[in-house]
Amino acid sequence: MADHPSSSSTSSSANPTAEPSAIFGKQAILEAFAGHPAVHTLEQLLIDAKWDRQELTLSVAPQTILDAVRAIKAAGYNFLEDVTAVDWYPTDTPSAPRFQISYSILSHSRKERIRIVARVMGDNPHMDSITSVWPSANFYEREVFDLFGIHFAGHPHLTRIMLPDNWNGHPLRKDYPVEGYR
Amino acid sequence: MSYNPVLDRETQEDDRPTSFVPSEVGMQDATGDTTGATLAGIRPAEGILVPDAEDIVQGSASHQHGSDPVVSQTMVLNMGPQHPSTHGVLRLVLEVDGETVVSLAPDIGYLHTGIEKTCEAKFYNQVTPLTDRIDYLCPMTNNTAYALAVEKLLGLEVPERAQVLRVLLNELTRIQSHLVWLGTHAMDIGALTVFLYCFREREDLLRIFEAISGQRMMGSYIRIGGVALEPPAGIYDRIRSFLNDFPEHISEYEGLLNANPIWIGRLKDVGHLSAEDAIALGVTGPSLRASGVDFDLRRDMPYSSYERFKFNIPVSNGCDVWARYLVRMQEMRESTLICHQALDLLATLHHQPLHADAPKILLPDREKMKTQMESLIHHFKIVTEGFQVPAGEATSSVEAPHGMMNYYVVSDGTSKPYRVHMRNADFANLQALETMCKGRLIADVVAVIGSIDIVLGAIDR
């Protein structure tokens, strides 16, 4: 699991045009980004990592997300930009769980953005809420809960934000049809 | 109450009391909701117009969970979604003690159209017109952000001339968006004149956009790999003359407002938001800079050739509505300067093409398509099958008029995006509303909503 280049893609056709600068895998990233504060901070928690298209993506286990964001905040990444999810349905195995939750985090001083990724299984998906670290995660997590049905433990008010409370289903899941009624 | 004599005679005896009472209770709740004043304590009946106001206010950060907002002095007041000062369909549920806001919670989603889901069913090219409609005050900025994300996935190099033209249009869009903000903000406060002046200049800009893209607002002009078509002859002179006049117009607005005692009284020391709170709540754009945080993506993480331009980032330490007003007014001036530089650059780059050299991705020139077999094949393939984008994920980030706008595009290697997510500044900025309004008067809520400059299309998507 660790050193596998997870371009986290359902179609197993590997990157056709991976630029030479793309680096995949935890070990390769640890070597190439030895002095990087984000990589250094999350070294213990990393399960996978990639440098692709000038973007650094660090994968951590979902149980450790609170530790990861606390550490990354302490390392100077002060601004949470976004929390969103991707549904890799029908992929849903322990090595490639169905839901990918992406945290986009910015450092105002380093003028640099990183993406922290955690993947959770499709059956009763749940994560720890990071609202205790960044209050701004409140709306983002509610949106992910509403549209993907992922629960965030410890969220102060986890209710639907876009759709009516009596809505059935979570529209951004891939098994939810684009047209017609469910 | 009018009575049908025939019906009335039949129903006179027993039916009236039973059939009457429940409907009257329902009526009362419904009117309570539609007039905007739902008194706490009267819980609206199931399935009535809007969700339960109390549930919403209990979700707000400052509400004391478990306590009953009814018993002491506080009242729950509904504001919107049809309230003119909420800039669209924002619904706020306020808990007020007299006229002081105790807690406040936004209820959004009235404009939710599932655009992110729709994107997943379209070819990459077909998504561009959808992005116009998200933040409908800055369609060009949306186009740019989306194009940058897909270009990153494709590894496309956009010619300098197209990049500079994007900068020019982005800055004109910023001026246009700020004009709408200023006009509506002033109107909320009660200065109707400013609105008319702002829309006069906005009209000039919309005509420029129409000349360039064929549409006043939803231009879809900035495409993946470049821009849609060559701008018409003489348009740069027209833009130049607008830019030459515009600083005077800004002074004109300021002449109406800066020394106006009502304007000052309603804006100064209202809606305080400290830099720490702004960062913790995810606030970006002019609102963040008005809290003293000197961060602007155009300078700090430049995209689309912004590194070639010289401009200042207006920052204020005021942290209030007045500071946000000053920052945006100054931003319009800076945008004018950027536009002048962009026009100068465009004059030197006129020999360059306006889109990348990628025949399998960009639609061919119309003339070539009709004369060359290969171009015809490319055209046919792109229109019917789209183009494949290498698997991966990319985030683009641009400084939109309202703040940081990110597009997160995930590709699985097919011709349709696997996931498109828009991070709009409006959505995050709205979270800061309660912090800014708590402990202030209801009238200040209106001023604060105006100062964070939200567009509900961008919030609800």
PDB file of C-alpha atoms in Angstrom, chain B residues 317-424:
ATOM      1  CA  ASN B 317      -5.830  47.560   9.371  1.00  0.00           C
ATOM      2  CA  GLY B 318      -9.304  48.901  10.028  1.00  0.00           C
ATOM      3  CA  CYS B 319     -10.936  45.449  10.234  1.00  0.00           C
ATOM      4  CA  ASP B 320     -14.374  47.026   9.787  1.00  0.00           C
ATOM      5  CA  VAL B 321     -16.882  47.645   7.013  1.00  0.00           C
ATOM      6  CA  TRP B 322     -15.288  51.005   6.308  1.00  0.00           C
ATOM      7  CA  ALA B 323     -11.890  49.372   5.758  1.00  0.00           C
ATOM      8  CA  ARG B 324     -13.428  46.914   3.297  1.00  0.00           C
ATOM      9  CA  TYR B 325     -14.960  49.834   1.459  1.00  0.00           C
ATOM     10  CA  LEU B 326     -11.614  51.619   1.228  1.00  0.00           C
ATOM     11  CA  VAL B 327      -9.768  48.498   0.090  1.00  0.00           C
ATOM     12  CA  ARG B 328     -12.198  47.780  -2.728  1.00  0.00           C
ATOM     13  CA  MET B 329     -12.242  51.382  -3.939  1.00  0.00           C
ATOM     14  CA  GLN B 330      -8.456  51.337  -4.079  1.00  0.00           C
ATOM     15  CA  GLU B 331      -8.503  47.954  -5.817  1.00  0.00           C
ATOM     16  CA  MET B 332     -10.540  49.451  -8.634  1.00  0.00           C
ATOM     17  CA  ARG B 333      -7.838  52.070  -9.136  1.00  0.00           C
ATOM     18  CA  GLU B 334      -5.116  49.413  -9.144  1.00  0.00           C
ATOM     19  CA  SER B 335      -7.107  47.314 -11.605  1.00  0.00           C
ATOM     20  CA  THR B 336      -7.241  50.302 -13.928  1.00  0.00           C
ATOM     21  CA  LEU B 337      -3.451  50.499 -13.824  1.00  0.00           C
ATOM     22  CA  ILE B 338      -3.101  46.778 -14.527  1.00  0.00           C
ATOM     23  CA  CYS B 339      -5.435  47.125 -17.512  1.00  0.00           C
ATOM     24  CA  HIS B 340      -3.317  49.959 -18.947  1.00  0.00           C
ATOM     25  CA  GLN B 341      -0.201  47.783 -18.649  1.00  0.00           C
ATOM     26  CA  ALA B 342      -2.020  44.858 -20.222  1.00  0.00           C
ATOM     27  CA  LEU B 343      -3.048  47.002 -23.188  1.00  0.00           C
ATOM     28  CA  ASP B 344       0.565  48.155 -23.631  1.00  0.00           C
ATOM     29  CA  LEU B 345       1.757  44.557 -23.537  1.00  0.00           C
ATOM     30  CA  LEU B 346      -0.890  43.401 -25.974  1.00  0.00           C
ATOM     31  CA  ALA B 347       0.301  46.011 -28.461  1.00  0.00           C
ATOM     32  CA  THR B 348       3.774  44.466 -28.382  1.00  0.00           C
ATOM     33  CA  LEU B 349       2.529  40.879 -28.600  1.00  0.00           C
ATOM     34  CA  HIS B 350       0.080  41.315 -31.469  1.00  0.00           C
ATOM     35  CA  HIS B 351       1.908  38.797 -33.665  1.00  0.00           C
ATOM     36  CA  GLN B 352       1.259  35.926 -31.241  1.00  0.00           C
ATOM     37  CA  PRO B 353      -1.639  33.491 -31.498  1.00  0.00           C
ATOM     38  CA  LEU B 354      -4.457  33.525 -28.949  1.00  0.00           C
ATOM     39  CA  HIS B 355      -4.488  29.846 -28.161  1.00  0.00           C
ATOM     40  CA  ALA B 356      -2.126  26.977 -27.570  1.00  0.00           C
ATOM     41  CA  ASP B 357      -0.852  24.797 -30.341  1.00  0.00           C
ATOM     42  CA  ALA B 358      -2.871  21.668 -29.622  1.00  0.00           C
ATOM     43  CA  PRO B 359      -4.961  20.582 -32.613  1.00  0.00           C
ATOM     44  CA  LYS B 360      -6.416  17.591 -30.792  1.00  0.00           C
ATOM     45  CA  ILE B 361      -7.694  19.732 -27.922  1.00  0.00           C
ATOM     46  CA  LEU B 362      -8.674  23.082 -29.383  1.00  0.00           C
ATOM     47  CA  LEU B 363     -11.249  23.501 -32.095  1.00  0.00           C
ATOM     48  CA  PRO B 364      -9.527  24.362 -35.392  1.00  0.00           C
ATOM     49  CA  ASP B 365      -9.794  27.633 -37.171  1.00  0.00           C
ATOM     50  CA  ARG B 366     -13.074  27.829 -39.093  1.00  0.00           C
ATOM     51  CA  GLU B 367     -11.361  28.492 -42.385  1.00  0.00           C
ATOM     52  CA  LYS B 368      -8.976  25.564 -41.949  1.00  0.00           C
ATOM     53  CA  MET B 369     -11.780  23.285 -40.942  1.00  0.00           C
ATOM     54  CA  LYS B 370     -13.494  23.915 -44.249  1.00  0.00           C
ATOM     55  CA  THR B 371     -10.422  23.503 -46.405  1.00  0.00           C
ATOM     56  CA  GLN B 372      -8.248  20.897 -44.710  1.00  0.00           C
ATOM     57  CA  MET B 373      -9.228  17.292 -44.154  1.00  0.00           C
ATOM     58  CA  GLU B 374      -7.170  16.897 -41.009  1.00  0.00           C
ATOM     59  CA  SER B 375      -8.712  19.924 -39.355  1.00  0.00           C
ATOM     60  CA  LEU B 376     -12.161  18.644 -40.224  1.00  0.00           C
ATOM     61  CA  ILE B 377     -11.365  15.325 -38.560  1.00  0.00           C
ATOM     62  CA  HIS B 378     -10.077  17.075 -35.446  1.00  0.00           C
ATOM     63  CA  HIS B 379     -13.161  19.255 -35.327  1.00  0.00           C
ATOM     64  CA  PHE B 380     -15.430  16.259 -35.649  1.00  0.00           C
ATOM     65  CA  LYS B 381     -13.569  14.294 -32.978  1.00  0.00           C
ATOM     66  CA  ILE B 382     -13.490  17.164 -30.487  1.00  0.00           C
ATOM     67  CA  VAL B 383     -17.166  17.975 -30.906  1.00  0.00           C
ATOM     68  CA  THR B 384     -18.423  14.407 -30.777  1.00  0.00           C
ATOM     69  CA  GLU B 385     -15.991  12.737 -28.385  1.00  0.00           C
ATOM     70  CA  GLY B 386     -14.289  15.562 -26.545  1.00  0.00           C
ATOM     71  CA  PHE B 387     -10.632  15.087 -25.726  1.00  0.00           C
ATOM     72  CA  GLN B 388      -8.964  12.850 -23.207  1.00  0.00           C
ATOM     73  CA  VAL B 389      -7.238  14.404 -20.241  1.00  0.00           C
ATOM     74  CA  PRO B 390      -4.440  12.481 -18.495  1.00  0.00           C
ATOM     75  CA  ALA B 391      -5.440  11.078 -15.124  1.00  0.00           C
ATOM     76  CA  GLY B 392      -4.572  13.106 -12.096  1.00  0.00           C
ATOM     77  CA  GLU B 393      -5.773  15.996 -10.017  1.00  0.00           C
ATOM     78  CA  ALA B 394      -5.056  19.700 -10.238  1.00  0.00           C
ATOM     79  CA  THR B 395      -6.013  22.805  -8.324  1.00  0.00           C
ATOM     80  CA  SER B 396      -5.981  26.229  -9.866  1.00  0.00           C
ATOM     81  CA  SER B 397      -6.268  29.279  -7.718  1.00  0.00           C
ATOM     82  CA  VAL B 398      -7.080  32.794  -8.846  1.00  0.00           C
ATOM     83  CA  GLU B 399      -7.797  36.048  -7.078  1.00  0.00           C
ATOM     84  CA  ALA B 400     -11.438  36.655  -7.939  1.00  0.00           C
ATOM     85  CA  PRO B 401     -13.132  39.952  -7.078  1.00  0.00           C
ATOM     86  CA  HIS B 402     -14.681  38.288  -4.013  1.00  0.00           C
ATOM     87  CA  GLY B 403     -11.537  36.482  -2.914  1.00  0.00           C
ATOM     88  CA  MET B 404      -9.733  33.250  -3.571  1.00  0.00           C
ATOM     89  CA  MET B 405     -11.345  31.080  -6.201  1.00  0.00           C
ATOM     90  CA  ASN B 406     -10.019  27.545  -6.568  1.00  0.00           C
ATOM     91  CA  TYR B 407     -11.006  24.950  -9.102  1.00  0.00           C
ATOM     92  CA  TYR B 408     -10.180  21.378  -8.167  1.00  0.00           C
ATOM     93  CA  VAL B 409     -10.427  19.140 -11.200  1.00  0.00           C
ATOM     94  CA  VAL B 410      -9.884  15.382 -11.006  1.00  0.00           C
ATOM     95  CA  SER B 411      -9.446  13.378 -14.177  1.00  0.00           C
ATOM     96  CA  ASP B 412      -9.630   9.614 -14.619  1.00  0.00           C
ATOM     97  CA  GLY B 413      -8.165   9.750 -18.095  1.00  0.00           C
ATOM     98  CA  THR B 414     -11.461  10.014 -19.972  1.00  0.00           C
ATOM     99  CA  SER B 415     -12.972  12.934 -21.843  1.00  0.00           C
ATOM    100  CA  LYS B 416     -15.267  13.964 -19.004  1.00  0.00           C
ATOM    101  CA  PRO B 417     -14.011  15.361 -15.702  1.00  0.00           C
ATOM    102  CA  TYR B 418     -14.287  12.847 -12.891  1.00  0.00           C
ATOM    103  CA  ARG B 419     -14.846  15.604 -10.383  1.00  0.00           C
ATOM    104  CA  VAL B 420     -14.948  19.385 -10.565  1.00  0.00           C
ATOM    105  CA  HIS B 421     -15.078  21.306  -7.334  1.00  0.00           C
ATOM    106  CA  MET B 422     -15.219  25.050  -7.009  1.00  0.00           C
ATOM    107  CA  ARG B 423     -13.978  26.755  -3.912  1.00  0.00           C
ATOM    108  CA  ASN B 424     -15.559  30.161  -3.946  1.00  0.00           C
TER     109      ASN B 424
END
